[in-house]
């Protein structure tokens, strides 16, 4: 697996032109929208006689509306046509929209500018499916999390810088309007120039017949996604994040003004801290995931969103300042650092939550349907954001204060997370595995890329401790059905862990012949469905650290279902508290110390006709080697 920094991707043509194309798109969106909202807020009388509050809500709504109306079509286009060419056409559309907006700026025609807002919504709608379907075509599996992290970081930094620049340019005297009009055109041209360097990305379904009815196509997309339950619930979890973020960010302006008693610069400070948190969390994903798609970070992110969302409520109660402040004087107030820390941590955990979800969708979804799946997700995101606005309005009408809205959203997030992780236990299982191998051991995987991303296979491994399955699970790119001794299912907590992971209990024939036969039937069924099955051929934990004789169960499995067999070996678990060390495990564990070294080594896949229990034992022994 590549261990290069994710930032090295910014030097490569397969990634850099695409990154800068999407960065300048997000940047320009927000320069334009923020400039328009700012001028309407501070200089509305020279532009329109309409209610400013109405316009301030209409403009974001018009930007989101195309996601609902045209996402289904844009997803089909991204699957049917080459993505580099689509990106160039979208960027040409952006130039045209900004030229029209320039006319609106120079003539003070508010309706031309409002139409341009809707046009930029269409631009973003068309680019969205291209954005996330492009990455799996050009990045290796061990680069996908890092690449998504850089993209998310770039998006939020682009949004932040765009909002700051838009607000600054438009109020610049005497050339603010001209600077915005010309600047947005220049930024659009820069994005188009970068798009010219995007490499060819072949269309996955060039023969696709476009369904121009957005309603029926949306239903068809979501129905297709429902067939893959982890993907569909990942889409829901992704949309929930936008619900959470929409409620949170929508409160920041009034929160900064009425609760923190700050001016516009305090609002910008809150937004800046949150955006940098999202960027940092997105980049941190690669390091915490070990250069692989680690969905165990999603529950970690959800926990952080609830904890620090609730703590933001508590921090707000501790803030007692009543004097008007700027960003600089706000920092000097008692309790300000706690508020900023909570907002930063919400951003951090938001990044940890969202990036692995994107990577899971990209890797688990049918490649021929990826763009349409992303388009369906964009529709769901837009709808969740609309619902978020309605929920926030309802809570305010019911007398909730803004800090109480933060608290209620954090509690809602915890409830939704519990639901999602209970119906898709893989998230929670990977989280448990991730926590254990990052708090008890320093774990290294060797040749773990030999565990197949798809297709049925039998994994065989030496059996050292009760933690073996969790370590193996942490390094697998997808769920594993473990064959476990039925007695383990009687151990508290471990019983829940393995039942949640859909482990297959097995018993010796002399003890429970019915359960043993059922186990082999369940194994055959799992392999028939294309799953990975892992067995420990020794049939019991080692009592002296040495590998016991491999039993013949593996032969019975491959005789029924001939699939590749992959030998593996665990190094370093012997002597831990969860092994059956006949000596003093407490002394041995203390001597090893926290974060003791552990390795999982994976061998070459073996054809089912070329194996025997003896040959597999020999291979596992060689992989295990002399552990020191």
XYZ file of C-alpha atoms in Angstrom:
628
model
C 0.000 0.000 0.000
C 1.168 3.491 -0.792
C 2.167 5.473 2.265
C 2.729 8.784 0.495
C 1.062 11.905 1.872
C -2.291 12.717 0.316
C -0.851 16.100 -0.650
C 1.419 14.428 -3.215
C -1.734 13.936 -5.286
C -1.713 17.691 -5.885
C 1.428 17.202 -7.977
C -0.122 14.594 -10.268
C -2.151 15.294 -13.381
C -4.700 12.579 -12.588
C -5.782 14.600 -9.533
C -4.470 18.185 -9.474
C -6.377 19.690 -12.470
C -9.608 18.163 -11.228
C -8.984 19.404 -7.680
C -8.399 22.990 -8.811
C -11.374 22.851 -11.166
C -13.742 21.917 -8.337
C -11.995 24.294 -5.899
C -12.497 27.344 -8.099
C -16.098 26.283 -8.748
C -16.909 26.244 -5.010
C -14.874 29.426 -4.542
C -16.721 31.304 -7.297
C -20.161 30.118 -6.131
C -19.563 31.704 -2.774
C -17.867 34.875 -3.968
C -20.950 35.580 -6.074
C -23.640 34.522 -3.570
C -22.014 36.274 -0.591
C -21.464 39.477 -2.540
C -25.111 39.503 -3.562
C -26.391 38.768 -0.044
C -24.058 41.415 1.397
C -25.147 44.150 -1.006
C -28.802 43.314 -0.361
C -28.238 43.469 3.393
C -26.318 46.751 3.501
C -27.423 48.619 0.349
C -30.815 47.149 -0.546
C -32.646 50.435 -1.195
C -30.556 51.240 -4.274
C -31.249 47.788 -5.749
C -34.824 46.778 -4.947
C -37.936 47.683 -2.983
C -38.597 44.044 -2.075
C -38.304 42.786 1.476
C -34.638 42.007 2.160
C -35.446 39.113 4.498
C -37.470 37.471 1.745
C -34.609 37.842 -0.734
C -32.058 36.496 1.764
C -34.104 33.304 2.045
C -35.056 33.170 -1.638
C -31.468 33.258 -2.915
C -30.168 30.152 -1.019
C -33.412 28.379 -1.926
C -32.944 29.113 -5.634
C -29.409 27.749 -5.425
C -30.623 24.479 -3.867
C -33.695 24.042 -6.098
C -31.751 22.761 -9.174
C -30.353 19.919 -7.057
C -33.913 18.666 -6.616
C -34.986 19.273 -10.214
C -31.918 18.285 -12.247
C -29.741 15.930 -10.176
C -31.363 12.836 -11.690
C -30.521 14.073 -15.202
C -26.988 15.156 -14.273
C -26.240 11.720 -12.819
C -27.269 10.050 -16.077
C -25.121 12.455 -18.101
C -22.078 11.731 -15.906
C -22.534 7.969 -16.421
C -23.120 8.313 -20.180
C -20.375 10.793 -21.166
C -16.641 11.128 -20.563
C -16.197 13.084 -17.320
C -13.314 15.327 -18.419
C -15.382 16.653 -21.308
C -18.404 17.096 -19.046
C -16.304 19.114 -16.597
C -15.137 21.412 -19.418
C -18.700 21.992 -20.634
C -19.837 22.763 -17.082
C -17.023 25.287 -16.653
C -17.952 26.959 -19.964
C -21.501 27.200 -18.611
C -20.084 28.886 -15.504
C -18.344 31.522 -17.660
C -21.608 32.254 -19.490
C -23.509 32.545 -16.174
C -20.907 34.930 -14.771
C -21.064 37.066 -17.932
C -24.840 37.309 -17.472
C -24.302 38.116 -13.780
C -21.776 40.779 -14.793
C -24.499 42.450 -16.841
C -26.781 42.300 -13.806
C -24.136 43.837 -11.565
C -23.408 46.707 -13.942
C -27.089 47.518 -14.591
C -28.200 46.962 -10.969
C -30.753 44.441 -12.251
C -31.596 42.299 -9.248
C -33.610 39.748 -11.240
C -30.738 39.038 -13.617
C -28.560 38.360 -10.555
C -31.226 36.128 -8.999
C -31.418 34.193 -12.283
C -27.620 33.827 -12.177
C -27.930 32.332 -8.668
C -30.255 29.673 -10.087
C -27.782 29.207 -12.964
C -24.924 28.560 -10.526
C -27.165 26.055 -8.777
C -27.546 24.247 -12.116
C -23.744 24.448 -12.582
C -23.143 22.807 -9.193
C -25.854 20.213 -9.841
C -24.221 19.141 -13.104
C -20.751 19.008 -11.570
C -21.687 17.118 -8.373
C -21.968 13.572 -9.804
C -18.817 14.131 -11.888
C -16.958 15.267 -8.763
C -17.310 12.071 -6.744
C -17.539 9.535 -9.578
C -14.260 10.818 -11.048
C -12.084 9.854 -8.071
C -12.525 6.026 -8.143
C -11.514 6.030 -11.819
C -8.152 7.711 -11.171
C -7.160 6.918 -7.583
C -5.917 3.615 -6.175
C -7.859 1.987 -3.354
C -5.328 3.159 -0.752
C -5.532 6.732 -2.090
C -9.302 7.066 -2.083
C -9.752 8.236 1.516
C -6.855 10.690 1.200
C -8.166 11.993 -2.128
C -11.666 12.474 -0.731
C -10.164 14.221 2.275
C -8.263 16.684 0.081
C -11.393 17.303 -2.029
C -13.523 17.985 1.062
C -10.832 20.216 2.520
C -10.600 22.121 -0.773
C -14.379 22.486 -0.989
C -14.782 23.959 2.487
C -11.718 26.181 2.178
C -13.041 27.357 -1.192
C -16.427 28.118 0.384
C -14.799 30.005 3.254
C -12.423 32.060 1.102
C -15.226 32.775 -1.364
C -17.489 34.099 1.390
C -14.736 36.280 2.818
C -13.655 37.644 -0.573
C -17.241 38.223 -1.737
C -18.089 40.206 1.405
C -14.878 42.250 1.154
C -14.975 43.030 -2.570
C -18.567 44.184 -2.874
C -18.254 46.860 -0.165
C -14.972 48.194 -1.538
C -15.420 51.817 -2.538
C -15.760 52.966 -5.235
C -15.181 49.862 -7.394
C -16.818 47.087 -5.374
C -19.477 46.139 -7.936
C -16.969 46.196 -10.801
C -14.513 44.061 -8.820
C -17.168 41.415 -8.138
C -18.449 41.442 -11.728
C -14.974 41.110 -13.236
C -13.557 38.896 -10.511
C -16.205 36.182 -10.824
C -15.656 36.035 -14.598
C -11.881 35.726 -14.120
C -12.317 32.957 -11.518
C -14.657 31.075 -13.887
C -12.072 31.315 -16.681
C -9.312 30.045 -14.354
C -11.486 27.032 -13.458
C -12.100 26.326 -17.156
C -8.345 26.503 -17.907
C -7.656 23.906 -15.212
C -10.427 21.693 -16.608
C -8.552 21.515 -19.932
C -5.889 19.427 -18.161
C -8.285 16.855 -16.664
C -7.335 13.430 -18.079
C -9.760 11.224 -19.975
C -12.294 9.441 -17.740
C -14.168 6.879 -19.880
C -17.931 6.774 -19.540
C -19.024 3.631 -17.623
C -22.342 3.332 -19.513
C -22.015 5.101 -22.916
C -25.076 3.263 -24.225
C -27.312 4.634 -21.441
C -30.636 6.022 -22.642
C -31.419 9.268 -20.828
C -34.675 9.444 -18.904
C -35.559 13.156 -18.923
C -38.282 12.776 -16.293
C -36.553 13.787 -13.022
C -39.270 12.357 -10.782
C -39.296 8.822 -12.204
C -35.500 8.786 -12.567
C -35.035 9.875 -8.959
C -37.350 7.097 -7.752
C -35.501 4.598 -9.944
C -32.087 5.716 -8.613
C -33.114 5.479 -4.987
C -34.808 2.111 -5.589
C -31.587 0.809 -7.132
C -29.530 2.107 -4.175
C -31.885 0.439 -1.674
C -30.818 -2.948 -3.023
C -27.368 -2.304 -1.532
C -28.274 -1.627 2.095
C -24.866 -0.356 3.330
C -24.682 2.078 0.380
C -28.244 3.312 0.823
C -27.833 3.879 4.552
C -24.523 5.621 3.836
C -26.458 7.963 1.549
C -28.907 8.629 4.377
C -26.063 9.159 6.851
C -24.422 11.591 4.410
C -27.680 13.533 3.996
C -28.108 13.596 7.764
C -24.744 15.360 8.032
C -26.059 18.093 5.727
C -29.183 18.330 7.910
C -26.990 18.732 11.012
C -24.675 21.221 9.295
C -27.535 23.236 7.779
C -29.208 23.741 11.176
C -25.890 24.600 12.836
C -24.613 27.060 10.222
C -27.989 28.736 9.758
C -27.905 29.814 13.421
C -24.410 31.311 13.303
C -25.375 34.849 12.096
C -28.008 35.427 14.811
C -25.953 33.493 17.374
C -22.959 35.766 16.733
C -25.089 38.912 16.874
C -27.614 38.267 19.666
C -25.845 35.773 21.949
C -22.196 36.651 21.531
C -22.989 40.351 20.933
C -20.561 40.425 18.052
C -20.452 42.236 14.746
C -20.130 40.647 11.305
C -16.477 39.764 11.973
C -17.517 37.450 14.826
C -19.807 35.560 12.447
C -16.925 35.260 9.956
C -14.679 33.984 12.785
C -17.170 31.245 13.704
C -17.481 30.239 10.061
C -13.701 30.241 9.642
C -13.124 28.054 12.690
C -15.784 25.582 11.549
C -14.408 25.422 7.999
C -10.860 24.844 9.187
C -12.177 22.113 11.481
C -13.893 20.374 8.563
C -10.721 20.673 6.489
C -8.508 19.347 9.281
C -10.874 16.453 10.017
C -11.068 15.552 6.325
C -7.277 15.458 6.041
C -6.935 13.559 9.322
C -9.034 10.716 7.915
C -6.185 9.361 5.817
C -3.835 9.089 8.789
C -6.420 7.585 11.134
C -7.677 5.137 8.519
C -4.231 3.797 7.577
C -4.661 4.641 3.854
C -7.774 2.488 3.487
C -11.532 2.938 3.559
C -12.145 2.826 7.312
C -15.846 3.188 8.014
C -15.123 2.691 11.713
C -14.398 6.433 11.734
C -18.049 7.209 10.944
C -19.378 6.296 14.444
C -16.345 8.101 15.890
C -17.366 11.207 13.951
C -21.028 10.856 14.966
C -20.072 10.594 18.642
C -17.954 13.729 18.365
C -20.728 15.664 16.608
C -23.124 14.913 19.475
C -20.636 15.487 22.301
C -19.331 18.821 21.057
C -22.738 19.945 19.766
C -24.104 19.445 23.288
C -21.020 21.053 24.810
C -21.538 24.109 22.556
C -24.898 24.526 24.305
C -23.186 24.359 27.714
C -20.417 26.728 26.610
C -23.016 29.223 25.381
C -24.618 29.279 28.845
C -21.241 30.115 30.385
C -20.694 33.115 28.068
C -21.817 36.196 30.030
C -20.558 39.152 27.989
C -23.222 41.759 27.088
C -20.998 44.392 25.473
C -20.738 44.700 21.682
C -17.509 43.082 20.460
C -15.478 42.601 17.311
C -13.711 39.337 16.481
C -10.547 40.485 18.277
C -12.316 41.678 21.418
C -14.565 38.576 21.412
C -11.498 36.395 21.861
C -10.691 38.274 25.086
C -14.082 37.431 26.627
C -14.471 34.729 29.275
C -15.726 31.520 27.654
C -14.908 32.503 24.062
C -12.132 29.942 23.664
C -14.454 27.166 24.814
C -17.061 28.152 22.203
C -14.454 28.318 19.439
C -12.983 24.982 20.546
C -16.410 23.302 20.402
C -17.086 24.679 16.917
C -13.640 23.575 15.725
C -14.164 20.071 17.127
C -17.607 19.831 15.501
C -15.807 20.564 12.229
C -13.086 17.991 12.970
C -15.576 15.219 13.722
C -17.724 16.299 10.782
C -14.751 15.645 8.504
C -14.131 12.259 10.142
C -17.809 11.436 9.615
C -18.287 12.506 6.000
C -15.094 11.423 4.196
C -15.307 7.657 4.944
C -18.970 7.725 3.868
C -18.025 9.111 0.468
C -15.267 6.503 0.135
C -17.640 3.672 1.085
C -20.218 4.796 -1.480
C -17.515 5.022 -4.159
C -16.116 1.553 -3.436
C -19.304 -0.404 -2.663
C -21.561 1.053 -5.378
C -21.864 -0.491 -8.846
C -19.339 1.544 -10.934
C -21.841 1.712 -13.805
C -24.353 3.396 -11.515
C -22.076 5.545 -9.353
C -22.839 8.955 -10.879
C -26.583 8.328 -10.687
C -26.221 7.194 -7.075
C -24.317 10.388 -6.230
C -27.034 12.372 -8.011
C -29.695 10.652 -5.896
C -27.685 11.515 -2.792
C -27.538 15.182 -3.874
C -31.339 15.231 -4.120
C -31.587 13.725 -0.644
C -29.063 16.279 0.657
C -31.120 19.145 -0.739
C -34.337 17.777 0.749
C -32.693 17.211 4.141
C -31.431 20.814 4.100
C -34.933 22.087 3.360
C -36.312 19.963 6.214
C -33.524 21.316 8.444
C -34.674 24.871 7.741
C -38.275 23.919 8.555
C -37.260 22.134 11.771
C -35.178 25.129 12.880
C -38.099 27.472 12.173
C -40.433 25.193 14.131
C -38.075 25.052 17.114
C -37.722 28.842 17.116
C -41.493 29.206 16.949
C -41.802 26.844 19.932
C -39.553 29.125 21.961
C -36.198 27.341 21.623
C -33.167 29.564 22.064
C -30.314 29.090 19.598
C -28.122 27.310 22.195
C -31.066 25.003 22.860
C -31.282 24.316 19.112
C -27.609 23.245 19.277
C -28.477 20.888 22.136
C -31.557 19.460 20.432
C -29.623 18.868 17.196
C -26.874 17.054 19.100
C -29.442 14.787 20.765
C -31.182 14.153 17.424
C -27.813 13.261 15.928
C -27.211 10.675 18.646
C -30.646 9.099 18.037
C -30.126 8.947 14.257
C -26.607 7.535 14.685
C -27.845 4.781 17.005
C -30.495 3.851 14.454
C -28.112 3.746 11.478
C -25.438 1.793 13.318
C -27.956 -0.696 14.675
C -29.387 -1.524 11.228
C -25.911 -1.616 9.620
C -23.758 -3.126 12.402
C -20.666 -3.109 10.162
C -20.140 0.569 11.039
C -20.150 -0.180 14.756
C -18.058 -3.322 14.411
C -15.383 -1.501 12.465
C -15.453 1.241 15.090
C -14.881 -1.284 17.894
C -12.050 -2.839 15.886
C -10.517 0.562 15.130
C -10.649 1.616 18.791
C -9.035 -1.608 20.038
C -6.155 -1.672 17.587
C -5.461 2.028 18.140
C -5.563 1.959 21.945
C -4.129 -1.441 22.899
C -1.667 -2.209 20.098
C 0.446 -0.647 17.394
C -0.820 -2.707 14.474
C 0.788 -3.136 11.086
C -0.729 -4.945 8.122
C 1.599 -6.735 5.684
C 0.285 -7.570 2.201
C -3.277 -6.989 3.404
C -4.160 -5.849 -0.119
C -4.252 -9.582 -0.984
C -7.588 -9.800 0.845
C -9.953 -9.488 -2.144
C -12.242 -6.465 -2.494
C -14.945 -8.626 -4.065
C -15.809 -12.269 -4.617
C -15.956 -15.257 -2.289
C -12.846 -16.556 -0.503
C -11.891 -18.497 2.617
C -9.398 -16.876 4.993
C -7.442 -19.187 7.315
C -5.399 -17.907 10.251
C -3.662 -19.056 13.421
C -5.756 -18.615 16.563
C -3.942 -16.702 19.295
C -6.486 -14.698 21.297
C -10.109 -13.667 21.622
C -9.147 -10.488 19.777
C -8.038 -12.235 16.544
C -11.285 -11.708 14.650
C -11.385 -8.006 15.504
C -7.832 -7.426 14.262
C -8.529 -9.266 10.994
C -11.821 -7.411 10.585
C -10.018 -4.077 10.956
C -7.810 -4.822 7.941
C -10.441 -6.279 5.654
C -11.846 -4.013 2.928
C -15.311 -5.515 3.504
C -17.268 -7.560 6.077
C -16.082 -11.057 7.041
C -18.226 -13.966 8.249
C -16.128 -15.558 11.001
C -16.580 -19.203 11.969
C -16.293 -19.205 15.769
C -16.499 -21.852 18.488
C -20.032 -21.775 19.870
C -18.729 -21.391 23.429
C -17.427 -17.904 22.590
C -21.009 -16.835 22.014
C -21.622 -17.351 25.745
C -19.014 -14.752 26.788
C -20.547 -11.343 27.664
C -19.738 -8.532 25.206
C -17.877 -10.915 22.861
C -21.204 -12.642 22.253
C -22.722 -9.322 21.165
C -19.671 -8.482 19.042
C -19.712 -11.725 17.063
C -23.479 -11.979 16.728
C -23.538 -8.415 15.403
C -20.843 -9.371 12.906
C -22.995 -12.330 11.768
C -20.379 -14.837 12.868
C -21.187 -18.502 12.259
C -21.100 -20.655 15.444
C -19.653 -24.143 15.144
C -19.320 -27.069 17.547
C -17.391 -30.380 17.460
C -19.366 -33.264 15.917
C -19.217 -35.285 19.128
C -20.622 -32.354 21.113
C -23.358 -31.068 18.783
C -23.481 -32.768 15.362
C -26.579 -30.797 14.311
C -24.872 -27.423 14.918
C -21.733 -28.578 13.114
C -23.678 -29.574 9.991
C -25.676 -26.341 10.096
C -22.401 -24.406 10.291
C -21.155 -25.900 7.028
C -24.479 -25.143 5.364
C -24.268 -21.516 6.552
C -20.665 -21.274 5.310
C -21.650 -22.605 1.884
C -24.506 -20.105 1.720
C -22.205 -17.201 2.651
C -19.650 -18.181 -0.015
C -22.418 -18.631 -2.580
C -23.439 -15.021 -1.885
C -19.870 -13.841 -2.528
C -18.861 -13.223 1.096
C -15.512 -13.621 2.789
C -15.433 -16.434 5.364
C -12.653 -16.718 7.939
C -11.913 -19.888 9.904
C -9.308 -20.801 12.492
C -8.378 -24.378 11.455
C -6.739 -25.160 14.792
C -10.225 -25.262 16.296
C -9.046 -23.731 19.573
C -6.834 -21.023 21.028
C -3.166 -21.872 21.400
C -2.061 -22.490 24.998
C 1.686 -22.167 24.445
C 2.020 -19.676 21.583
C 2.703 -22.404 19.012
C 0.387 -23.283 16.119
C -1.791 -26.350 16.807
C -2.546 -28.963 14.173
C -4.914 -27.732 11.435
C -8.148 -29.730 11.246
C -9.818 -30.871 8.028
C -12.814 -28.532 8.136
C -11.351 -26.258 5.474
C -11.291 -29.160 3.021
C -14.951 -29.875 3.652
C -15.725 -26.202 2.951
C -13.902 -25.979 -0.395
C -15.235 -29.356 -1.519
C -18.754 -27.961 -1.212
C -17.849 -24.509 -2.581
C -14.532 -24.321 -4.490
C -13.180 -20.814 -3.808
C -9.665 -19.382 -3.259
C -8.111 -19.974 0.160
C -5.946 -17.204 1.628
C -3.508 -18.042 4.456
C -2.841 -15.385 7.107
C -0.802 -15.161 10.308
C -1.097 -13.019 13.414
C 2.094 -11.928 15.116
C 2.382 -10.421 18.578
C -0.938 -11.264 20.262
C 0.382 -14.177 22.270
C 0.770 -13.231 25.905
C -1.900 -10.549 25.885
C -4.683 -10.579 28.482
C -7.089 -12.020 25.895
C -4.879 -15.022 25.089
C -4.689 -18.329 26.989
C -1.190 -17.846 28.302
C -0.573 -20.500 30.983
C 1.990 -18.243 32.608
C 1.306 -14.825 34.113
C -0.550 -12.849 31.406
C -0.713 -9.754 33.619
C 3.053 -9.733 34.008
C 3.620 -10.436 30.311
C 1.138 -7.741 29.241
C 2.686 -5.229 31.637
C 6.154 -6.030 30.310
C 4.945 -5.575 26.725
C 3.459 -2.227 27.691
C 0.665 -0.256 26.036
C 0.652 0.020 22.253
C 2.582 -3.232 21.919
C 3.579 -4.280 18.404
C 1.216 -6.486 16.405
C 1.200 -7.610 12.784
C -1.233 -9.310 10.425
C 0.548 -10.964 7.496
C -1.414 -12.134 4.451
C -0.116 -14.762 2.025
C -0.835 -15.572 -1.604
C -4.295 -16.918 -2.499
C -4.310 -20.682 -3.019
C -6.428 -22.672 -5.465
C -8.855 -24.999 -3.616
C -7.557 -28.032 -5.530
C -3.967 -27.413 -4.395
C -4.384 -27.224 -0.635
C -4.408 -29.557 2.336
C -4.565 -28.895 6.082
C -0.848 -29.666 6.300
C 0.160 -27.312 3.473
C -1.951 -24.499 4.899
C -0.442 -24.999 8.359
C 3.029 -24.850 6.845
C 2.242 -21.624 4.993
C 0.761 -19.974 8.088
C 3.810 -21.098 10.072
C 6.129 -19.503 7.501
C 4.086 -16.281 7.495
C 4.200 -16.193 11.278
C 7.971 -16.692 11.278
C 10.013 -16.140 14.397
C 8.237 -13.399 16.290
C 10.370 -11.424 18.677
